[in-house]
Amino acid sequence: MTARIPYIGRFAPSPTGPLHFGSLVAAMASYLDAKAHHGQWLLRIEDVDGARNVDGAAEHILASIQRCGMHWDGDVSWQTQRYPLYQQALEQLGGLVYPCGCSRREIADSQVNLSGHHTQALVYPGICRDGLAPGKVERALRLKVPQSPHCVLSFEDRWAGHYSQDLTVDVGDFIIRRADGYWAYQLAVVVDDGAQGITDIVRGADLLDSTPRQLYLQQVLGLPQPTYLHVPVVVNEAGDKMSKQTGAQAFDTGADPQVLLREAMLPAARFLGLDIQAETIDAFWRAATPAWAQLLQTLPRRP
Ligand code: GLU
């Protein structure tokens, strides 16, 4: 195992609904990785996207995590309490940032969708890069991505292996503050991971294609690059990413710990490739941590 000392990991759910099977898998993987490295595990509620927050979801997620026997270190952090940090980063980015007056419709005309569920972003052709066109009003703030030579960023994912993206071609100048005034996920996550000293990020593979944008932001903000491990995303029979509905019943308040173990935790571990036999939640973690350490020996799993 190549442990970084100290190891600081985190789970960073968006409070868009209760913890579901897919997010349990991500939480479990990041918790196990932190434990296997004798590291810290921080909990950050990513409530920066005010348009998608659901009342009570954060509390429900935190309660579910505790009920599964996962204990975070320190206080829970909330992105909505960290706006000054994002503003500071914006100032630091200086001339790399420009106001954009384009609507989605305008950009969509000649573009293709990026795949990430967070972004549903369009490759931006740079219309406002050299100034707002006459008659346009500022909507979002974009970060310039180098054009020539292309900005190609690669990293070694601990699960998926080598990953590379040409940011210039596949993403273009991307949004760091949205037209609705909210800070963009990409900026907030990088600033927070940097400020919290996160050394190791373990999360779902739906964020693989966001990672090069985050590497770029780390570079321009002078932040260290953490290591990454993206676990496979749980999909339903239709092949869609598992969403709030599925598996949520296992997290009903008052659900028996045995039910939680049998219907949520053991299946989540199995999904990660861990064959755990346990009758109690405590026994589960005692068995799962060494099992995860062993599984790490078999990574990366290149497709
Ligand atoms: N907040 C994101 C989500 O719930 C995860 C972000 C991350 O782990 O970088 O999908």
PDB file of C-alpha atoms and ligand atoms in Angstrom:
ATOM      1  CA  MET A   1       0.000   0.000   0.000  1.00  0.00           C
ATOM      2  CA  THR A   2       1.403   3.402  -0.900  1.00  0.00           C
ATOM      3  CA  ALA A   3       0.156   5.463   2.000  1.00  0.00           C
ATOM      4  CA  ARG A   4       0.680   9.163   2.111  1.00  0.00           C
ATOM      5  CA  ILE A   5       1.308  10.340   5.627  1.00  0.00           C
ATOM      6  CA  PRO A   6      -0.723  12.032   6.832  1.00  0.00           C
ATOM      7  CA  TYR A   7      -3.728  10.807   4.886  1.00  0.00           C
ATOM      8  CA  ILE A   8      -6.762  13.088   4.858  1.00  0.00           C
ATOM      9  CA  GLY A   9      -9.766  11.828   2.948  1.00  0.00           C
ATOM     10  CA  ARG A  10     -13.322  13.037   2.747  1.00  0.00           C
ATOM     11  CA  PHE A  11     -16.869  12.256   1.744  1.00  0.00           C
ATOM     12  CA  ALA A  12     -18.578  15.215   0.139  1.00  0.00           C
ATOM     13  CA  PRO A  13     -22.254  14.544  -0.594  1.00  0.00           C
ATOM     14  CA  SER A  14     -24.563  17.058  -2.200  1.00  0.00           C
ATOM     15  CA  PRO A  15     -27.772  17.329  -0.155  1.00  0.00           C
ATOM     16  CA  THR A  16     -30.068  16.656  -3.083  1.00  0.00           C
ATOM     17  CA  GLY A  17     -31.866  13.766  -1.384  1.00  0.00           C
ATOM     18  CA  PRO A  18     -31.301  11.031   1.199  1.00  0.00           C
ATOM     19  CA  LEU A  19     -28.252   8.791   1.078  1.00  0.00           C
ATOM     20  CA  HIS A  20     -28.936   6.102  -1.527  1.00  0.00           C
ATOM     21  CA  PHE A  21     -27.202   2.909  -2.483  1.00  0.00           C
ATOM     22  CA  GLY A  22     -24.877   4.625  -4.982  1.00  0.00           C
ATOM     23  CA  SER A  23     -23.753   7.265  -2.504  1.00  0.00           C
ATOM     24  CA  LEU A  24     -23.362   4.624   0.227  1.00  0.00           C
ATOM     25  CA  VAL A  25     -20.893   2.837  -2.053  1.00  0.00           C
ATOM     26  CA  ALA A  26     -18.874   6.054  -2.460  1.00  0.00           C
ATOM     27  CA  ALA A  27     -19.046   6.833   1.266  1.00  0.00           C
ATOM     28  CA  MET A  28     -18.009   3.307   2.178  1.00  0.00           C
ATOM     29  CA  ALA A  29     -15.066   3.301  -0.239  1.00  0.00           C
ATOM     30  CA  SER A  30     -13.730   6.643   0.986  1.00  0.00           C
ATOM     31  CA  TYR A  31     -14.212   5.625   4.628  1.00  0.00           C
ATOM     32  CA  LEU A  32     -12.492   2.278   4.118  1.00  0.00           C
ATOM     33  CA  ASP A  33      -9.611   3.870   2.248  1.00  0.00           C
ATOM     34  CA  ALA A  34      -9.088   6.378   5.066  1.00  0.00           C
ATOM     35  CA  LYS A  35      -9.238   3.627   7.691  1.00  0.00           C
ATOM     36  CA  ALA A  36      -6.933   1.308   5.749  1.00  0.00           C
ATOM     37  CA  HIS A  37      -4.388   4.173   5.650  1.00  0.00           C
ATOM     38  CA  HIS A  38      -4.940   5.116   9.306  1.00  0.00           C
ATOM     39  CA  GLY A  39      -6.035   8.488   8.019  1.00  0.00           C
ATOM     40  CA  GLN A  40      -8.647  11.073   8.815  1.00  0.00           C
ATOM     41  CA  TRP A  41     -12.047  11.096   7.152  1.00  0.00           C
ATOM     42  CA  LEU A  42     -13.771  14.455   6.834  1.00  0.00           C
ATOM     43  CA  LEU A  43     -17.387  15.111   6.013  1.00  0.00           C
ATOM     44  CA  ARG A  44     -18.295  18.053   3.831  1.00  0.00           C
ATOM     45  CA  ILE A  45     -21.829  18.889   2.783  1.00  0.00           C
ATOM     46  CA  GLU A  46     -21.668  20.270  -0.736  1.00  0.00           C
ATOM     47  CA  ASP A  47     -24.672  22.553  -0.514  1.00  0.00           C
ATOM     48  CA  VAL A  48     -23.208  25.150  -2.841  1.00  0.00           C
ATOM     49  CA  ASP A  49     -25.792  24.426  -5.511  1.00  0.00           C
ATOM     50  CA  GLY A  50     -28.765  26.196  -3.958  1.00  0.00           C
ATOM     51  CA  ALA A  51     -30.954  25.217  -6.879  1.00  0.00           C
ATOM     52  CA  ARG A  52     -30.654  21.472  -6.140  1.00  0.00           C
ATOM     53  CA  ASN A  53     -30.590  21.395  -2.333  1.00  0.00           C
ATOM     54  CA  VAL A  54     -33.467  19.563  -0.700  1.00  0.00           C
ATOM     55  CA  ASP A  55     -34.581  20.580   2.790  1.00  0.00           C
ATOM     56  CA  GLY A  56     -33.582  18.054   5.423  1.00  0.00           C
ATOM     57  CA  ALA A  57     -31.456  15.977   3.031  1.00  0.00           C
ATOM     58  CA  ALA A  58     -28.134  16.894   4.665  1.00  0.00           C
ATOM     59  CA  GLU A  59     -29.372  15.881   8.104  1.00  0.00           C
ATOM     60  CA  HIS A  60     -30.764  12.655   6.671  1.00  0.00           C
ATOM     61  CA  ILE A  61     -27.448  11.835   4.983  1.00  0.00           C
ATOM     62  CA  LEU A  62     -25.477  12.535   8.168  1.00  0.00           C
ATOM     63  CA  ALA A  63     -27.837  10.399  10.239  1.00  0.00           C
ATOM     64  CA  SER A  64     -27.620   7.532   7.727  1.00  0.00           C
ATOM     65  CA  ILE A  65     -23.823   7.658   7.726  1.00  0.00           C
ATOM     66  CA  GLN A  66     -23.794   7.463  11.501  1.00  0.00           C
ATOM     67  CA  ARG A  67     -26.303   4.634  11.515  1.00  0.00           C
ATOM     68  CA  CYS A  68     -23.971   2.711   9.222  1.00  0.00           C
ATOM     69  CA  GLY A  69     -21.236   3.112  11.823  1.00  0.00           C
ATOM     70  CA  MET A  70     -19.073   5.575   9.896  1.00  0.00           C
ATOM     71  CA  HIS A  71     -17.571   8.292  12.086  1.00  0.00           C
ATOM     72  CA  TRP A  72     -16.138  11.458  10.616  1.00  0.00           C
ATOM     73  CA  ASP A  73     -13.265  13.414  12.116  1.00  0.00           C
ATOM     74  CA  GLY A  74     -13.792  16.979  13.295  1.00  0.00           C
ATOM     75  CA  ASP A  75     -16.814  19.101  12.502  1.00  0.00           C
ATOM     76  CA  VAL A  76     -18.926  18.711   9.391  1.00  0.00           C
ATOM     77  CA  SER A  77     -18.181  21.540   6.953  1.00  0.00           C
ATOM     78  CA  TRP A  78     -20.793  23.213   4.789  1.00  0.00           C
ATOM     79  CA  GLN A  79     -19.957  24.892   1.524  1.00  0.00           C
ATOM     80  CA  THR A  80     -22.522  27.622   2.092  1.00  0.00           C
ATOM     81  CA  GLN A  81     -20.346  28.780   5.001  1.00  0.00           C
ATOM     82  CA  ARG A  82     -17.249  29.011   2.849  1.00  0.00           C
ATOM     83  CA  TYR A  83     -18.167  31.632   0.252  1.00  0.00           C
ATOM     84  CA  PRO A  84     -15.332  33.980   1.338  1.00  0.00           C
ATOM     85  CA  LEU A  85     -12.828  31.280   0.364  1.00  0.00           C
ATOM     86  CA  TYR A  86     -14.350  30.969  -3.101  1.00  0.00           C
ATOM     87  CA  GLN A  87     -14.304  34.745  -3.513  1.00  0.00           C
ATOM     88  CA  GLN A  88     -10.637  34.794  -2.496  1.00  0.00           C
ATOM     89  CA  ALA A  89      -9.841  32.116  -5.085  1.00  0.00           C
ATOM     90  CA  LEU A  90     -11.686  34.125  -7.719  1.00  0.00           C
ATOM     91  CA  GLU A  91      -9.520  37.142  -6.939  1.00  0.00           C
ATOM     92  CA  GLN A  92      -6.422  34.975  -7.112  1.00  0.00           C
ATOM     93  CA  LEU A  93      -7.416  33.754 -10.575  1.00  0.00           C
ATOM     94  CA  GLY A  94      -7.438  37.385 -11.746  1.00  0.00           C
ATOM     95  CA  GLY A  95      -7.092  37.768 -15.510  1.00  0.00           C
ATOM     96  CA  LEU A  96      -7.769  34.092 -16.172  1.00  0.00           C
ATOM     97  CA  VAL A  97     -11.440  34.776 -15.419  1.00  0.00           C
ATOM     98  CA  TYR A  98     -13.856  36.581 -17.701  1.00  0.00           C
ATOM     99  CA  PRO A  99     -17.552  37.388 -17.707  1.00  0.00           C
ATOM    100  CA  CYS A 100     -19.646  35.474 -20.199  1.00  0.00           C
ATOM    101  CA  GLY A 101     -22.994  36.610 -21.529  1.00  0.00           C
ATOM    102  CA  CYS A 102     -23.894  33.522 -23.548  1.00  0.00           C
ATOM    103  CA  SER A 103     -27.036  31.539 -22.857  1.00  0.00           C
ATOM    104  CA  ARG A 104     -27.043  27.747 -22.934  1.00  0.00           C
ATOM    105  CA  ARG A 105     -29.095  27.923 -26.104  1.00  0.00           C
ATOM    106  CA  GLU A 106     -26.442  30.001 -27.875  1.00  0.00           C
ATOM    107  CA  ILE A 107     -23.664  27.646 -26.828  1.00  0.00           C
ATOM    108  CA  ALA A 108     -25.724  24.555 -27.614  1.00  0.00           C
ATOM    109  CA  ASP A 109     -26.186  25.595 -31.219  1.00  0.00           C
ATOM    110  CA  SER A 110     -22.845  24.186 -32.278  1.00  0.00           C
ATOM    111  CA  GLN A 111     -21.808  22.039 -29.347  1.00  0.00           C
ATOM    112  CA  VAL A 112     -21.795  18.576 -27.864  1.00  0.00           C
ATOM    113  CA  ASN A 113     -22.579  17.583 -24.299  1.00  0.00           C
ATOM    114  CA  LEU A 114     -19.954  16.553 -21.820  1.00  0.00           C
ATOM    115  CA  SER A 115     -20.988  13.368 -20.105  1.00  0.00           C
ATOM    116  CA  GLY A 116     -20.628  14.233 -16.370  1.00  0.00           C
ATOM    117  CA  HIS A 117     -23.912  14.375 -14.491  1.00  0.00           C
ATOM    118  CA  HIS A 118     -22.764  17.397 -12.538  1.00  0.00           C
ATOM    119  CA  THR A 119     -21.958  19.504 -15.461  1.00  0.00           C
ATOM    120  CA  GLN A 120     -24.242  18.637 -18.315  1.00  0.00           C
ATOM    121  CA  ALA A 121     -21.828  21.212 -19.628  1.00  0.00           C
ATOM    122  CA  LEU A 122     -21.349  22.288 -23.171  1.00  0.00           C
ATOM    123  CA  VAL A 123     -17.968  22.788 -24.749  1.00  0.00           C
ATOM    124  CA  TYR A 124     -17.656  26.550 -24.812  1.00  0.00           C
ATOM    125  CA  PRO A 125     -16.386  28.024 -28.066  1.00  0.00           C
ATOM    126  CA  GLY A 126     -14.893  31.119 -26.403  1.00  0.00           C
ATOM    127  CA  ILE A 127     -17.357  33.704 -27.702  1.00  0.00           C
ATOM    128  CA  CYS A 128     -16.865  36.117 -24.756  1.00  0.00           C
ATOM    129  CA  ARG A 129     -13.197  35.318 -24.169  1.00  0.00           C
ATOM    130  CA  ASP A 130     -11.982  38.658 -25.503  1.00  0.00           C
ATOM    131  CA  GLY A 131     -14.810  40.719 -24.058  1.00  0.00           C
ATOM    132  CA  LEU A 132     -18.588  40.681 -23.911  1.00  0.00           C
ATOM    133  CA  ALA A 133     -20.094  41.087 -27.339  1.00  0.00           C
ATOM    134  CA  PRO A 134     -22.106  44.307 -27.730  1.00  0.00           C
ATOM    135  CA  GLY A 135     -25.554  44.041 -26.199  1.00  0.00           C
ATOM    136  CA  LYS A 136     -24.649  41.088 -23.975  1.00  0.00           C
ATOM    137  CA  VAL A 137     -24.882  41.247 -20.206  1.00  0.00           C
ATOM    138  CA  GLU A 138     -22.674  39.329 -17.821  1.00  0.00           C
ATOM    139  CA  ARG A 139     -24.207  36.021 -16.760  1.00  0.00           C
ATOM    140  CA  ALA A 140     -21.534  33.611 -15.633  1.00  0.00           C
ATOM    141  CA  LEU A 141     -17.806  33.777 -14.921  1.00  0.00           C
ATOM    142  CA  ARG A 142     -15.545  31.503 -16.937  1.00  0.00           C
ATOM    143  CA  LEU A 143     -11.987  30.359 -16.453  1.00  0.00           C
ATOM    144  CA  LYS A 144      -9.716  30.491 -19.481  1.00  0.00           C
ATOM    145  CA  VAL A 145      -8.211  27.188 -20.549  1.00  0.00           C
ATOM    146  CA  PRO A 146      -4.955  27.476 -22.548  1.00  0.00           C
ATOM    147  CA  GLN A 147      -5.576  27.179 -26.293  1.00  0.00           C
ATOM    148  CA  SER A 148      -2.123  26.705 -27.725  1.00  0.00           C
ATOM    149  CA  PRO A 149      -0.613  24.370 -26.965  1.00  0.00           C
ATOM    150  CA  HIS A 150      -3.705  22.463 -25.867  1.00  0.00           C
ATOM    151  CA  CYS A 151      -4.140  21.889 -22.164  1.00  0.00           C
ATOM    152  CA  VAL A 152      -3.947  18.100 -21.877  1.00  0.00           C
ATOM    153  CA  LEU A 153      -4.130  16.820 -18.331  1.00  0.00           C
ATOM    154  CA  SER A 154      -3.545  13.256 -17.191  1.00  0.00           C
ATOM    155  CA  PHE A 155      -3.465  11.431 -13.915  1.00  0.00           C
ATOM    156  CA  GLU A 156      -3.201   7.902 -12.597  1.00  0.00           C
ATOM    157  CA  ASP A 157      -6.481   6.925 -11.021  1.00  0.00           C
ATOM    158  CA  ARG A 158      -5.915   4.356  -8.281  1.00  0.00           C
ATOM    159  CA  TRP A 159      -8.916   2.328  -9.472  1.00  0.00           C
ATOM    160  CA  ALA A 160      -9.334   3.098 -13.150  1.00  0.00           C
ATOM    161  CA  GLY A 161      -5.691   3.597 -14.119  1.00  0.00           C
ATOM    162  CA  HIS A 162      -4.456   6.207 -16.562  1.00  0.00           C
ATOM    163  CA  TYR A 163      -6.921   8.955 -17.458  1.00  0.00           C
ATOM    164  CA  SER A 164      -6.272  11.824 -19.813  1.00  0.00           C
ATOM    165  CA  GLN A 165      -8.377  14.659 -21.183  1.00  0.00           C
ATOM    166  CA  ASP A 166      -7.728  17.468 -23.630  1.00  0.00           C
ATOM    167  CA  LEU A 167      -9.358  20.278 -21.725  1.00  0.00           C
ATOM    168  CA  THR A 168      -9.055  22.678 -24.639  1.00  0.00           C
ATOM    169  CA  VAL A 169     -11.031  20.473 -27.006  1.00  0.00           C
ATOM    170  CA  ASP A 170     -13.280  18.493 -24.665  1.00  0.00           C
ATOM    171  CA  VAL A 171     -14.261  21.208 -22.187  1.00  0.00           C
ATOM    172  CA  GLY A 172     -13.159  24.704 -23.204  1.00  0.00           C
ATOM    173  CA  ASP A 173     -13.264  27.680 -20.851  1.00  0.00           C
ATOM    174  CA  PHE A 174     -15.465  26.515 -18.018  1.00  0.00           C
ATOM    175  CA  ILE A 175     -17.804  28.165 -15.549  1.00  0.00           C
ATOM    176  CA  ILE A 176     -16.618  28.933 -12.046  1.00  0.00           C
ATOM    177  CA  ARG A 177     -19.546  31.141 -11.038  1.00  0.00           C
ATOM    178  CA  ARG A 178     -22.890  30.329 -12.537  1.00  0.00           C
ATOM    179  CA  ALA A 179     -25.430  32.560 -14.213  1.00  0.00           C
ATOM    180  CA  ASP A 180     -27.739  32.089 -11.204  1.00  0.00           C
ATOM    181  CA  GLY A 181     -24.996  33.479  -8.953  1.00  0.00           C
ATOM    182  CA  TYR A 182     -24.007  30.188  -7.286  1.00  0.00           C
ATOM    183  CA  TRP A 183     -20.371  29.154  -7.172  1.00  0.00           C
ATOM    184  CA  ALA A 184     -19.708  26.282  -9.533  1.00  0.00           C
ATOM    185  CA  TYR A 185     -18.992  22.826  -8.141  1.00  0.00           C
ATOM    186  CA  GLN A 186     -15.578  22.699  -9.847  1.00  0.00           C
ATOM    187  CA  LEU A 187     -14.274  25.783  -8.073  1.00  0.00           C
ATOM    188  CA  ALA A 188     -15.814  25.033  -4.688  1.00  0.00           C
ATOM    189  CA  VAL A 189     -14.567  21.446  -4.572  1.00  0.00           C
ATOM    190  CA  VAL A 190     -10.989  22.391  -5.453  1.00  0.00           C
ATOM    191  CA  VAL A 191     -10.856  25.292  -3.009  1.00  0.00           C
ATOM    192  CA  ASP A 192     -12.310  23.135  -0.220  1.00  0.00           C
ATOM    193  CA  ASP A 193     -10.097  20.122  -0.863  1.00  0.00           C
ATOM    194  CA  GLY A 194      -7.096  22.478  -0.863  1.00  0.00           C
ATOM    195  CA  ALA A 195      -8.136  24.381   2.267  1.00  0.00           C
ATOM    196  CA  GLN A 196      -8.900  21.162   4.139  1.00  0.00           C
ATOM    197  CA  GLY A 197      -5.592  19.585   3.162  1.00  0.00           C
ATOM    198  CA  ILE A 198      -7.264  16.612   1.463  1.00  0.00           C
ATOM    199  CA  THR A 199      -4.578  14.214   0.263  1.00  0.00           C
ATOM    200  CA  ASP A 200      -6.742  11.414  -1.148  1.00  0.00           C
ATOM    201  CA  ILE A 201     -10.053  11.659  -2.959  1.00  0.00           C
ATOM    202  CA  VAL A 202     -12.231   8.576  -3.264  1.00  0.00           C
ATOM    203  CA  ARG A 203     -15.554   9.081  -5.056  1.00  0.00           C
ATOM    204  CA  GLY A 204     -17.777   7.833  -7.868  1.00  0.00           C
ATOM    205  CA  ALA A 205     -16.537   7.416 -11.424  1.00  0.00           C
ATOM    206  CA  ASP A 206     -19.178   9.868 -12.648  1.00  0.00           C
ATOM    207  CA  LEU A 207     -16.640  12.495 -11.549  1.00  0.00           C
ATOM    208  CA  LEU A 208     -13.720  11.074 -13.538  1.00  0.00           C
ATOM    209  CA  ASP A 209     -14.281  13.543 -16.348  1.00  0.00           C
ATOM    210  CA  SER A 210     -14.437  16.464 -13.894  1.00  0.00           C
ATOM    211  CA  THR A 211     -11.026  15.609 -12.497  1.00  0.00           C
ATOM    212  CA  PRO A 212      -8.890  17.244 -15.225  1.00  0.00           C
ATOM    213  CA  ARG A 213     -10.762  20.527 -14.656  1.00  0.00           C
ATOM    214  CA  GLN A 214      -9.975  20.169 -10.981  1.00  0.00           C
ATOM    215  CA  LEU A 215      -6.308  19.425 -11.715  1.00  0.00           C
ATOM    216  CA  TYR A 216      -6.175  22.557 -13.838  1.00  0.00           C
ATOM    217  CA  LEU A 217      -7.741  24.652 -11.079  1.00  0.00           C
ATOM    218  CA  GLN A 218      -5.266  23.207  -8.579  1.00  0.00           C
ATOM    219  CA  GLN A 219      -2.420  24.234 -10.864  1.00  0.00           C
ATOM    220  CA  VAL A 220      -3.591  27.795 -11.408  1.00  0.00           C
ATOM    221  CA  LEU A 221      -4.382  28.237  -7.711  1.00  0.00           C
ATOM    222  CA  GLY A 222      -1.050  26.737  -6.647  1.00  0.00           C
ATOM    223  CA  LEU A 223      -2.684  23.892  -4.702  1.00  0.00           C
ATOM    224  CA  PRO A 224      -1.206  20.412  -4.272  1.00  0.00           C
ATOM    225  CA  GLN A 225      -2.706  17.584  -6.335  1.00  0.00           C
ATOM    226  CA  PRO A 226      -4.359  14.858  -4.274  1.00  0.00           C
ATOM    227  CA  THR A 227      -4.447  11.250  -5.393  1.00  0.00           C
ATOM    228  CA  TYR A 228      -7.726   9.975  -6.862  1.00  0.00           C
ATOM    229  CA  LEU A 229      -9.640   6.736  -6.729  1.00  0.00           C
ATOM    230  CA  HIS A 230     -12.922   6.630  -8.637  1.00  0.00           C
ATOM    231  CA  VAL A 231     -15.106   3.654  -7.783  1.00  0.00           C
ATOM    232  CA  PRO A 232     -17.527   2.345 -10.416  1.00  0.00           C
ATOM    233  CA  VAL A 233     -20.922   3.982 -10.435  1.00  0.00           C
ATOM    234  CA  VAL A 234     -23.929   1.939  -9.450  1.00  0.00           C
ATOM    235  CA  VAL A 235     -26.386   1.816 -12.313  1.00  0.00           C
ATOM    236  CA  ASN A 236     -29.939   0.563 -12.444  1.00  0.00           C
ATOM    237  CA  GLU A 237     -31.250  -1.940 -14.963  1.00  0.00           C
ATOM    238  CA  ALA A 238     -31.779   0.804 -17.501  1.00  0.00           C
ATOM    239  CA  GLY A 239     -28.096   1.710 -17.190  1.00  0.00           C
ATOM    240  CA  ASP A 240     -28.767   5.038 -15.460  1.00  0.00           C
ATOM    241  CA  LYS A 241     -26.771   6.184 -12.461  1.00  0.00           C
ATOM    242  CA  MET A 242     -28.531   4.972  -9.312  1.00  0.00           C
ATOM    243  CA  SER A 243     -30.538   7.786  -7.909  1.00  0.00           C
ATOM    244  CA  LYS A 244     -32.334   8.712  -4.730  1.00  0.00           C
ATOM    245  CA  GLN A 245     -35.255   6.335  -5.046  1.00  0.00           C
ATOM    246  CA  THR A 246     -33.368   3.061  -5.134  1.00  0.00           C
ATOM    247  CA  GLY A 247     -32.143   1.640  -1.878  1.00  0.00           C
ATOM    248  CA  ALA A 248     -33.461   4.609   0.062  1.00  0.00           C
ATOM    249  CA  GLN A 249     -35.858   2.466   2.059  1.00  0.00           C
ATOM    250  CA  ALA A 250     -32.933   0.847   3.870  1.00  0.00           C
ATOM    251  CA  PHE A 251     -32.180   4.253   5.373  1.00  0.00           C
ATOM    252  CA  ASP A 252     -35.595   4.964   6.814  1.00  0.00           C
ATOM    253  CA  THR A 253     -35.321   6.373  10.290  1.00  0.00           C
ATOM    254  CA  GLY A 254     -35.814   3.521  12.656  1.00  0.00           C
ATOM    255  CA  ALA A 255     -34.732   0.803  10.248  1.00  0.00           C
ATOM    256  CA  ASP A 256     -33.313  -2.144  12.119  1.00  0.00           C
ATOM    257  CA  PRO A 257     -29.471  -2.213  12.061  1.00  0.00           C
ATOM    258  CA  GLN A 258     -29.725  -5.792  10.823  1.00  0.00           C
ATOM    259  CA  VAL A 259     -31.819  -4.654   7.890  1.00  0.00           C
ATOM    260  CA  LEU A 260     -29.357  -1.862   7.180  1.00  0.00           C
ATOM    261  CA  LEU A 261     -26.495  -4.335   7.268  1.00  0.00           C
ATOM    262  CA  ARG A 262     -28.218  -6.951   5.139  1.00  0.00           C
ATOM    263  CA  GLU A 263     -29.973  -4.736   2.610  1.00  0.00           C
ATOM    264  CA  ALA A 264     -27.548  -1.867   2.212  1.00  0.00           C
ATOM    265  CA  MET A 265     -24.085  -2.357   3.700  1.00  0.00           C
ATOM    266  CA  LEU A 266     -23.298  -5.923   2.656  1.00  0.00           C
ATOM    267  CA  PRO A 267     -24.585  -5.320  -0.895  1.00  0.00           C
ATOM    268  CA  ALA A 268     -22.547  -2.077  -1.106  1.00  0.00           C
ATOM    269  CA  ALA A 269     -19.434  -3.952   0.009  1.00  0.00           C
ATOM    270  CA  ARG A 270     -20.166  -6.689  -2.531  1.00  0.00           C
ATOM    271  CA  PHE A 271     -20.507  -4.074  -5.230  1.00  0.00           C
ATOM    272  CA  LEU A 272     -16.992  -2.879  -4.336  1.00  0.00           C
ATOM    273  CA  GLY A 273     -15.696  -6.436  -4.633  1.00  0.00           C
ATOM    274  CA  LEU A 274     -15.518  -7.151  -0.903  1.00  0.00           C
ATOM    275  CA  ASP A 275     -16.866 -10.448   0.315  1.00  0.00           C
ATOM    276  CA  ILE A 276     -17.721  -9.744   3.950  1.00  0.00           C
ATOM    277  CA  GLN A 277     -19.355 -12.084   6.430  1.00  0.00           C
ATOM    278  CA  ALA A 278     -20.663 -10.144   9.410  1.00  0.00           C
ATOM    279  CA  GLU A 279     -23.592 -10.318  11.788  1.00  0.00           C
ATOM    280  CA  THR A 280     -23.244  -6.829  13.228  1.00  0.00           C
ATOM    281  CA  ILE A 281     -22.225  -3.414  11.956  1.00  0.00           C
ATOM    282  CA  ASP A 282     -19.127  -3.388  14.187  1.00  0.00           C
ATOM    283  CA  ALA A 283     -18.091  -6.788  12.893  1.00  0.00           C
ATOM    284  CA  PHE A 284     -18.683  -5.533   9.373  1.00  0.00           C
ATOM    285  CA  TRP A 285     -16.119  -2.729   9.747  1.00  0.00           C
ATOM    286  CA  ARG A 286     -13.631  -5.002  11.469  1.00  0.00           C
ATOM    287  CA  ALA A 287     -13.766  -7.309   8.468  1.00  0.00           C
ATOM    288  CA  ALA A 288     -14.145  -4.706   5.737  1.00  0.00           C
ATOM    289  CA  THR A 289     -11.082  -2.599   6.517  1.00  0.00           C
ATOM    290  CA  PRO A 290      -8.508  -5.382   5.992  1.00  0.00           C
ATOM    291  CA  ALA A 291     -10.542  -6.640   3.024  1.00  0.00           C
ATOM    292  CA  TRP A 292     -10.269  -3.196   1.421  1.00  0.00           C
ATOM    293  CA  ALA A 293      -6.519  -3.084   2.106  1.00  0.00           C
ATOM    294  CA  GLN A 294      -6.251  -6.413   0.301  1.00  0.00           C
ATOM    295  CA  LEU A 295      -8.379  -5.233  -2.599  1.00  0.00           C
ATOM    296  CA  LEU A 296      -6.042  -2.250  -3.036  1.00  0.00           C
ATOM    297  CA  GLN A 297      -3.298  -4.715  -3.975  1.00  0.00           C
ATOM    298  CA  THR A 298      -5.314  -5.664  -7.062  1.00  0.00           C
ATOM    299  CA  LEU A 299      -5.721  -2.077  -8.328  1.00  0.00           C
ATOM    300  CA  PRO A 300      -5.710  -0.397 -10.761  1.00  0.00           C
ATOM    301  CA  ARG A 301      -8.358  -2.258 -12.719  1.00  0.00           C
ATOM    302  CA  ARG A 302      -7.890  -0.971 -16.182  1.00  0.00           C
ATOM    303  CA  PRO A 303     -10.974  -1.380 -18.364  1.00  0.00           C
TER     304      PRO A 303
HETATM  305  N1  GLU B   1     -20.862  16.524  -4.126  1.00  0.00           N
HETATM  306  C1  GLU B   1     -20.597  15.538  -5.125  1.00  0.00           C
HETATM  307  C2  GLU B   1     -21.732  14.523  -5.204  1.00  0.00           C
HETATM  308  O1  GLU B   1     -22.497  14.410  -4.270  1.00  0.00           O
HETATM  309  C3  GLU B   1     -19.303  14.793  -4.892  1.00  0.00           C
HETATM  310  C4  GLU B   1     -18.154  15.676  -5.107  1.00  0.00           C
HETATM  311  C5  GLU B   1     -16.799  15.043  -4.937  1.00  0.00           C
HETATM  312  O2  GLU B   1     -16.690  14.008  -4.272  1.00  0.00           O
HETATM  313  O3  GLU B   1     -15.857  15.621  -5.446  1.00  0.00           O
HETATM  314  O4  GLU B   1     -21.855  13.840  -6.194  1.00  0.00           O
END
